[in-house]
Amino acid sequence: MLPIKLEDFLPLEKLQEMNEKEIKILEAAIEIFAEKGFVSTSTNEIAKKANVAEGTIFRYFKTKKDLLKSIIKPTLVKTIAPFEMDRFSKAVFHLEYETFDDFLKALIKNRMDFAKKNTAVIKIIFQEIPFQDDMQVELKRLFKEKMYPKVAVVLQSFIDKGQISEMSVPTILRLIISSVVGLVISTVVLRDSPIWDEELETQRTIEFIKKGLQ
């Protein structure tokens, strides 16, 4: 797993609010939580990874759980999620696509690139979200406000062109998300395996979505 660098996915203004030790602690916590899980990770391990005294962690956070709740959750949900949704939106939805195929290729490439660069963050999201109702609510709100209006316009344009069937936009989006998320997770898990052909599986996923929606 590549070392975690907050500048890869946090806006500059957020980083400037943190001091160097906070950044190191957060980077170490994300990396070890992703690798070992929250329960199996000790604050001593985080301290060693961050190259700080264990007591330094408790200057900022009362407990290990407080570290997760007070820093990682707000960082993932309140900073990374809206920042990444904005960046994703600008990268994918500001363009006009001639075909549904072109749109799917751009969408999948963007998400695959993000997943490869931020594997640890994605692992924590999948580990924590099922048990964190407030995270689920916040992410749903962000998606509804920041993403859905833009993706709905794009999908409706392909419906109007006759390139995909006249199902409801929410249904079309659910089917696309299910397939793309499955591809991304498989790539993160299997990309170093000799049985995994990323290019082939990406093309098969695109064909599967296209045929299902035609």
mmCIF file of N, CA, C and O in Angstrom, residues 29 38 60 62 79 93 124 152 155 158 169-170 184 193:
data_model
loop_
_atom_site.group_PDB
_atom_site.id
_atom_site.type_symbol
_atom_site.label_atom_id
_atom_site.label_comp_id
_atom_site.label_asym_id
_atom_site.label_seq_id
_atom_site.Cartn_x
_atom_site.Cartn_y
_atom_site.Cartn_z
ATOM 1 N N ALA A 29 -2.916 7.005 11.287
ATOM 2 C CA ALA A 29 -4.157 6.341 11.690
ATOM 3 C C ALA A 29 -4.901 5.793 10.485
ATOM 4 O O ALA A 29 -5.382 4.652 10.516
ATOM 5 N N PHE A 38 -9.924 -1.013 12.866
ATOM 6 C CA PHE A 38 -9.915 -0.163 14.051
ATOM 7 C C PHE A 38 -9.624 -0.955 15.322
ATOM 8 O O PHE A 38 -8.781 -0.571 16.140
ATOM 9 N N TYR A 60 -4.481 15.549 21.636
ATOM 10 C CA TYR A 60 -5.480 15.952 20.639
ATOM 11 C C TYR A 60 -6.769 15.153 20.776
ATOM 12 O O TYR A 60 -7.851 15.660 20.516
ATOM 13 N N LYS A 62 -8.974 12.133 23.176
ATOM 14 C CA LYS A 62 -9.067 11.498 24.484
ATOM 15 C C LYS A 62 -8.824 10.001 24.413
ATOM 16 O O LYS A 62 -8.185 9.417 25.291
ATOM 17 N N THR A 79 -14.884 16.714 4.755
ATOM 18 C CA THR A 79 -13.851 17.372 3.953
ATOM 19 C C THR A 79 -13.546 16.607 2.683
ATOM 20 O O THR A 79 -13.711 17.107 1.580
ATOM 21 N N PHE A 93 -18.493 15.543 -15.260
ATOM 22 C CA PHE A 93 -19.805 16.024 -15.669
ATOM 23 C C PHE A 93 -19.799 17.376 -16.392
ATOM 24 O O PHE A 93 -20.846 17.814 -16.858
ATOM 25 N N ILE A 124 -11.259 2.232 4.765
ATOM 26 C CA ILE A 124 -11.848 2.730 6.008
ATOM 27 C C ILE A 124 -13.316 3.071 5.804
ATOM 28 O O ILE A 124 -14.160 2.792 6.659
ATOM 29 N N ALA A 152 -27.992 13.324 -13.200
ATOM 30 C CA ALA A 152 -29.343 13.156 -13.749
ATOM 31 C C ALA A 152 -29.479 13.839 -15.096
ATOM 32 O O ALA A 152 -30.113 13.310 -16.021
ATOM 33 N N LEU A 155 -27.594 11.619 -17.705
ATOM 34 C CA LEU A 155 -28.327 10.392 -18.032
ATOM 35 C C LEU A 155 -29.601 10.691 -18.818
ATOM 36 O O LEU A 155 -29.944 9.960 -19.757
ATOM 37 N N PHE A 158 -28.931 11.048 -22.498
ATOM 38 C CA PHE A 158 -28.779 9.789 -23.244
ATOM 39 C C PHE A 158 -30.123 9.093 -23.434
ATOM 40 O O PHE A 158 -30.320 8.394 -24.437
ATOM 41 N N VAL A 169 -34.434 7.675 -13.981
ATOM 42 C CA VAL A 169 -33.026 8.019 -13.777
ATOM 43 C C VAL A 169 -32.472 7.388 -12.497
ATOM 44 O O VAL A 169 -31.352 6.850 -12.517
ATOM 45 N N PRO A 170 -33.192 7.394 -11.370
ATOM 46 C CA PRO A 170 -32.656 6.734 -10.176
ATOM 47 C C PRO A 170 -32.357 5.251 -10.393
ATOM 48 O O PRO A 170 -31.360 4.735 -9.881
ATOM 49 N N VAL A 184 -14.548 -1.459 -9.227
ATOM 50 C CA VAL A 184 -13.523 -0.744 -8.467
ATOM 51 C C VAL A 184 -13.032 -1.590 -7.293
ATOM 52 O O VAL A 184 -11.821 -1.716 -7.067
ATOM 53 N N SER A 193 -3.138 -9.632 -8.762
ATOM 54 C CA SER A 193 -3.309 -11.058 -9.020
ATOM 55 C C SER A 193 -3.144 -11.358 -10.512
ATOM 56 O O SER A 193 -3.605 -10.596 -11.366
#
